[in-house]
PDB file of C-alpha atoms in Angstrom:
ATOM      1  CA  ALA A  11       0.756  -9.812  21.447  1.00 42.00           C
ATOM      2  CA  VAL A  12       4.460  -9.388  20.895  1.00 40.00           C
ATOM      3  CA  ARG A  13       6.605  -8.889  23.953  1.00 40.00           C
ATOM      4  CA  CYS A  14       9.756  -6.882  23.844  1.00 41.00           C
ATOM      5  CA  THR A  15      12.123  -6.770  26.805  1.00 39.00           C
ATOM      6  CA  LYS A  16      14.815  -4.231  27.642  1.00 36.00           C
ATOM      7  CA  SER A  17      17.470  -6.751  26.621  1.00 37.00           C
ATOM      8  CA  ALA A  18      15.860  -6.915  23.175  1.00 38.00           C
ATOM      9  CA  ILE A  19      15.954  -3.131  22.844  1.00 35.00           C
ATOM     10  CA  VAL A  20      19.669  -2.669  23.503  1.00 33.00           C
ATOM     11  CA  PRO A  21      20.881  -4.585  20.404  1.00 34.00           C
ATOM     12  CA  MET A  22      18.400  -2.624  18.265  1.00 31.00           C
ATOM     13  CA  PHE A  23      20.036   0.657  19.320  1.00 32.00           C
ATOM     14  CA  ARG A  24      23.379  -0.679  18.126  1.00 33.00           C
ATOM     15  CA  VAL A  25      21.934  -1.431  14.691  1.00 35.00           C
ATOM     16  CA  GLY A  26      20.400   2.038  14.614  1.00 39.00           C
ATOM     17  CA  ARG A  27      16.876   0.936  13.840  1.00 40.00           C
ATOM     18  CA  LEU A  28      14.082   0.371  16.321  1.00 39.00           C
ATOM     19  CA  SER A  29      11.257  -2.037  15.797  1.00 42.00           C
ATOM     20  CA  SER A  30       7.717  -0.768  16.375  1.00 41.00           C
ATOM     21  CA  GLN A  31       7.562  -2.921  19.527  1.00 44.00           C
ATOM     22  CA  ALA A  32      10.682  -1.209  20.908  1.00 41.00           C
ATOM     23  CA  ARG A  33       9.299   2.251  20.074  1.00 39.00           C
ATOM     24  CA  ARG A  34       6.058   1.400  21.902  1.00 41.00           C
ATOM     25  CA  LEU A  35       8.051   0.339  24.971  1.00 42.00           C
ATOM     26  CA  LEU A  36      10.073   3.535  24.923  1.00 41.00           C
ATOM     27  CA  ASN A  37       7.082   5.839  24.354  1.00 40.00           C
ATOM     28  CA  PRO A  38       3.720   4.094  24.852  1.00 40.00           C
ATOM     29  CA  ARG A  39       1.745   7.329  24.301  1.00 36.00           C
ATOM     30  CA  ILE A  40       2.615   7.476  20.597  1.00 34.00           C
ATOM     31  CA  GLN A  41      -0.064   5.868  18.425  1.00 35.00           C
ATOM     32  CA  TYR A  42       1.331   3.128  16.192  1.00 34.00           C
ATOM     33  CA  TYR A  43      -0.349   1.016  13.551  1.00 32.00           C
ATOM     34  CA  SER A  44      -1.251  -2.464  14.697  1.00 32.00           C
ATOM     35  CA  ALA A  45       0.409  -5.582  13.319  1.00 31.00           C
ATOM     36  CA  GLN A  46      -2.910  -6.440  11.670  1.00 36.00           C
ATOM     37  CA  VAL A  47      -2.681  -3.264   9.590  1.00 37.00           C
ATOM     38  CA  SER A  48       0.852  -3.903   8.363  1.00 44.00           C
ATOM     39  CA  GLY A  49      -0.019  -6.631   5.845  1.00 79.00           C
ATOM     40  CA  TRP A  50      -1.039  -6.388   2.219  1.00 92.00           C
ATOM     41  CA  ARG A  51      -4.664  -5.428   1.587  1.00 96.00           C
ATOM     42  CA  TYR A  52      -6.573  -5.373  -1.699  1.00 96.00           C
ATOM     43  CA  THR A  53      -9.656  -3.756  -3.211  1.00 96.00           C
ATOM     44  CA  LYS A  54     -12.188  -5.281  -5.565  1.00 95.00           C
ATOM     45  CA  SER A  55     -11.104  -2.646  -8.097  1.00 95.00           C
ATOM     46  CA  HIS A  56      -7.617  -4.240  -8.039  1.00 95.00           C
ATOM     47  CA  GLU A  57      -5.548  -1.766  -6.029  1.00 97.00           C
ATOM     48  CA  TRP A  58      -3.237  -2.885  -3.247  1.00 97.00           C
ATOM     49  CA  ILE A  59      -2.073  -1.085  -0.120  1.00 97.00           C
ATOM     50  CA  LYS A  60       0.702  -2.028   2.264  1.00 96.00           C
ATOM     51  CA  VAL A  61       1.584  -0.276   5.512  1.00 92.00           C
ATOM     52  CA  GLU A  62       5.173  -0.304   6.739  1.00 88.00           C
ATOM     53  CA  ASP A  63       6.602   1.982   9.410  1.00 81.00           C
ATOM     54  CA  GLU A  64       3.431   4.119   9.367  1.00 82.00           C
ATOM     55  CA  VAL A  65       3.709   4.747   5.595  1.00 91.00           C
ATOM     56  CA  ALA A  66       1.049   3.286   3.306  1.00 96.00           C
ATOM     57  CA  THR A  67       2.149   2.433  -0.226  1.00 97.00           C
ATOM     58  CA  VAL A  68      -0.507   2.072  -2.953  1.00 97.00           C
ATOM     59  CA  GLY A  69      -0.393   0.446  -6.387  1.00 97.00           C
ATOM     60  CA  ILE A  70      -2.348  -1.714  -8.792  1.00 96.00           C
ATOM     61  CA  THR A  71      -2.282  -5.480  -8.536  1.00 94.00           C
ATOM     62  CA  ASP A  72      -0.482  -7.889 -10.817  1.00 94.00           C
ATOM     63  CA  TYR A  73      -3.892  -9.101 -11.970  1.00 93.00           C
ATOM     64  CA  ALA A  74      -4.845  -5.540 -13.011  1.00 94.00           C
ATOM     65  CA  GLN A  75      -1.627  -4.877 -14.904  1.00 94.00           C
ATOM     66  CA  GLN A  76      -1.991  -8.168 -16.784  1.00 93.00           C
ATOM     67  CA  ALA A  77      -5.569  -7.286 -17.725  1.00 92.00           C
ATOM     68  CA  LEU A  78      -4.513  -3.824 -18.924  1.00 93.00           C
ATOM     69  CA  GLY A  79      -1.589  -5.046 -20.993  1.00 94.00           C
ATOM     70  CA  GLU A  80       1.382  -2.847 -21.865  1.00 95.00           C
ATOM     71  CA  VAL A  81       1.168   0.305 -19.707  1.00 96.00           C
ATOM     72  CA  VAL A  82       2.151   3.450 -21.635  1.00 97.00           C
ATOM     73  CA  TYR A  83       1.193   6.229 -19.192  1.00 97.00           C
ATOM     74  CA  VAL A  84       0.557   6.591 -15.460  1.00 97.00           C
ATOM     75  CA  GLU A  85      -1.057   9.663 -13.920  1.00 97.00           C
ATOM     76  CA  THR A  86       0.044   9.964 -10.287  1.00 96.00           C
ATOM     77  CA  PRO A  87      -1.548  12.117  -7.570  1.00 96.00           C
ATOM     78  CA  VAL A  88      -0.183  15.449  -6.363  1.00 96.00           C
ATOM     79  CA  VAL A  89       1.815  15.339  -3.126  1.00 97.00           C
ATOM     80  CA  GLY A  90      -0.039  17.047  -0.286  1.00 97.00           C
ATOM     81  CA  GLU A  91      -3.533  16.345  -1.608  1.00 97.00           C
ATOM     82  CA  THR A  92      -5.991  14.621   0.715  1.00 97.00           C
ATOM     83  CA  PHE A  93      -8.400  11.982  -0.565  1.00 97.00           C
ATOM     84  CA  LYS A  94     -11.230   9.879   0.799  1.00 97.00           C
ATOM     85  CA  THR A  95     -11.606   6.132   0.293  1.00 96.00           C
ATOM     86  CA  ASP A  96     -12.412   5.208  -3.334  1.00 95.00           C
ATOM     87  CA  ASP A  97     -11.558   8.667  -4.666  1.00 96.00           C
ATOM     88  CA  PRO A  98      -9.757   8.485  -8.018  1.00 96.00           C
ATOM     89  CA  ILE A  99      -6.145   9.589  -7.500  1.00 96.00           C
ATOM     90  CA  GLY A 100      -4.841   9.004 -11.013  1.00 96.00           C
ATOM     91  CA  ALA A 101      -5.074   6.713 -13.982  1.00 96.00           C
ATOM     92  CA  VAL A 102      -3.208   3.969 -15.790  1.00 96.00           C
ATOM     93  CA  GLU A 103      -3.337   3.920 -19.584  1.00 96.00           C
ATOM     94  CA  SER A 104      -2.297   0.975 -21.688  1.00 94.00           C
ATOM     95  CA  VAL A 105      -2.376   0.126 -25.355  1.00 92.00           C
ATOM     96  CA  LYS A 106      -5.699  -1.666 -24.673  1.00 90.00           C
ATOM     97  CA  ALA A 107      -7.512   0.471 -22.088  1.00 91.00           C
ATOM     98  CA  SER A 108      -7.472   3.170 -19.447  1.00 93.00           C
ATOM     99  CA  SER A 109      -8.392   2.688 -15.798  1.00 94.00           C
ATOM    100  CA  ASP A 110      -8.780   5.003 -12.825  1.00 96.00           C
ATOM    101  CA  ILE A 111      -6.679   4.327  -9.751  1.00 96.00           C
ATOM    102  CA  LYS A 112      -8.803   4.555  -6.613  1.00 96.00           C
ATOM    103  CA  LEU A 113      -7.435   5.126  -3.143  1.00 96.00           C
ATOM    104  CA  PRO A 114      -8.071   2.119  -0.865  1.00 96.00           C
ATOM    105  CA  ALA A 115      -8.201   4.290   2.286  1.00 95.00           C
ATOM    106  CA  SER A 116      -8.483   7.953   3.258  1.00 96.00           C
ATOM    107  CA  GLY A 117      -5.332   9.971   3.697  1.00 96.00           C
ATOM    108  CA  THR A 118      -2.821  12.515   2.453  1.00 97.00           C
ATOM    109  CA  ILE A 119      -0.381  11.806  -0.359  1.00 98.00           C
ATOM    110  CA  THR A 120       3.211  12.102   0.863  1.00 97.00           C
ATOM    111  CA  GLU A 121       5.043  10.855  -2.236  1.00 97.00           C
ATOM    112  CA  ALA A 122       4.281  10.005  -5.857  1.00 97.00           C
ATOM    113  CA  ASN A 123       6.421   7.547  -7.807  1.00 97.00           C
ATOM    114  CA  SER A 124       8.339   9.901 -10.110  1.00 96.00           C
ATOM    115  CA  LEU A 125       9.948   6.952 -11.930  1.00 96.00           C
ATOM    116  CA  LEU A 126       6.610   6.232 -13.612  1.00 96.00           C
ATOM    117  CA  ALA A 127       6.767   9.444 -15.667  1.00 95.00           C
ATOM    118  CA  ASP A 128       9.669   8.081 -17.736  1.00 95.00           C
ATOM    119  CA  SER A 129       9.090   4.370 -17.168  1.00 96.00           C
ATOM    120  CA  PRO A 130       5.364   3.587 -16.933  1.00 96.00           C
ATOM    121  CA  ASP A 131       6.220  -0.002 -17.841  1.00 95.00           C
ATOM    122  CA  LEU A 132       7.444  -0.479 -14.240  1.00 96.00           C
ATOM    123  CA  VAL A 133       3.784  -1.103 -13.436  1.00 96.00           C
ATOM    124  CA  ASN A 134       3.977  -4.165 -15.718  1.00 95.00           C
ATOM    125  CA  LYS A 135       7.463  -5.286 -14.728  1.00 95.00           C
ATOM    126  CA  SER A 136       7.107  -4.823 -10.974  1.00 93.00           C
ATOM    127  CA  PRO A 137       3.597  -3.771  -9.861  1.00 93.00           C
ATOM    128  CA  THR A 138       4.217  -4.396  -6.156  1.00 91.00           C
ATOM    129  CA  ASP A 139       7.840  -3.236  -5.932  1.00 92.00           C
ATOM    130  CA  GLN A 140       9.096  -0.529  -8.314  1.00 94.00           C
ATOM    131  CA  GLY A 141       5.707   0.127  -9.938  1.00 96.00           C
ATOM    132  CA  TRP A 142       3.938   1.544  -6.892  1.00 97.00           C
ATOM    133  CA  ILE A 143       1.791   4.636  -7.512  1.00 97.00           C
ATOM    134  CA  CYS A 144       2.012   6.689  -4.320  1.00 97.00           C
ATOM    135  CA  LYS A 145       2.776   6.721  -0.620  1.00 97.00           C
ATOM    136  CA  MET A 146       0.455   8.252   1.912  1.00 97.00           C
ATOM    137  CA  LYS A 147      -0.291   8.995   5.550  1.00 96.00           C
ATOM    138  CA  LEU A 148      -3.474   7.209   6.518  1.00 95.00           C
ATOM    139  CA  GLU A 149      -6.269   9.281   8.020  1.00 94.00           C
ATOM    140  CA  ASN A 150      -7.985   6.294   9.619  1.00 92.00           C
ATOM    141  CA  PRO A 151      -6.035   2.999   9.649  1.00 91.00           C
ATOM    142  CA  SER A 152      -9.142   1.052  10.695  1.00 91.00           C
ATOM    143  CA  GLU A 153     -10.499   1.543   7.138  1.00 93.00           C
ATOM    144  CA  LEU A 154      -8.065  -1.175   6.068  1.00 93.00           C
ATOM    145  CA  ASP A 155     -10.109  -3.715   8.019  1.00 93.00           C
ATOM    146  CA  SER A 156     -12.789  -3.603   5.310  1.00 94.00           C
ATOM    147  CA  LEU A 157     -10.322  -4.517   2.540  1.00 96.00           C
ATOM    148  CA  LEU A 158      -9.503  -8.016   1.333  1.00 95.00           C
ATOM    149  CA  ASP A 159      -6.490  -9.905   2.587  1.00 94.00           C
ATOM    150  CA  GLU A 160      -4.431 -11.932   0.103  1.00 91.00           C
ATOM    151  CA  LYS A 161      -6.555 -15.058   0.447  1.00 92.00           C
ATOM    152  CA  GLY A 162      -9.804 -13.105   0.048  1.00 94.00           C
ATOM    153  CA  TYR A 163      -8.458 -11.245  -2.979  1.00 94.00           C
ATOM    154  CA  ASN A 164      -7.352 -14.466  -4.680  1.00 92.00           C
ATOM    155  CA  GLU A 165     -10.810 -15.960  -4.083  1.00 93.00           C
ATOM    156  CA  PHE A 166     -12.381 -12.796  -5.521  1.00 94.00           C
ATOM    157  CA  ILE A 167     -10.229 -13.075  -8.656  1.00 91.00           C
ATOM    158  CA  LYS A 168     -11.163 -16.734  -9.113  1.00 89.00           C
ATOM    159  CA  GLY A 169     -14.838 -15.810  -8.841  1.00 85.00           C
ATOM    160  CA  THR A 170     -14.386 -12.990 -11.369  1.00 77.00           C
ATOM    161  CA  GLU A 171     -12.653 -15.275 -13.879  1.00 70.00           C
ATOM    162  CA  LYS A 172     -15.520 -17.800 -13.716  1.00 67.00           C
ATOM    163  CA  GLU A 173     -18.087 -15.182 -14.726  1.00 59.00           C
TER     164      GLU A 173
END
């Protein structure tokens, strides 16, 4: 558990940004995502999800973009739509293949990466930074517990490559 004292909160007000620990101290009734949820998580279908400040960002992994090759088109989901875990939310097309993008957890799409319409190659150049697919509000953050962490995903990839 992380402890946050009043003396730690005061400097955060001066910066203008509160940490999640400070917000919990100020209003403990608000539900916040746990620290366990805030890391990177991965699916066996090669999507990633990362939760920061209650916003989940979704994309395809570096492994997936390398396997696809040069990405020429990305279909992103419509903002406001609600999806369940593993629902297809779009697709990535490359010169070699096409692949559905599946949502790693249930939730509502709050933003789609509009840069991908003109620059689908961002998925190749920066799959975990500029090449993200969408942002969403999670319906049930505990669904992330069933996903792979980085170590588990890397082991999964190694097992896949041996086959």
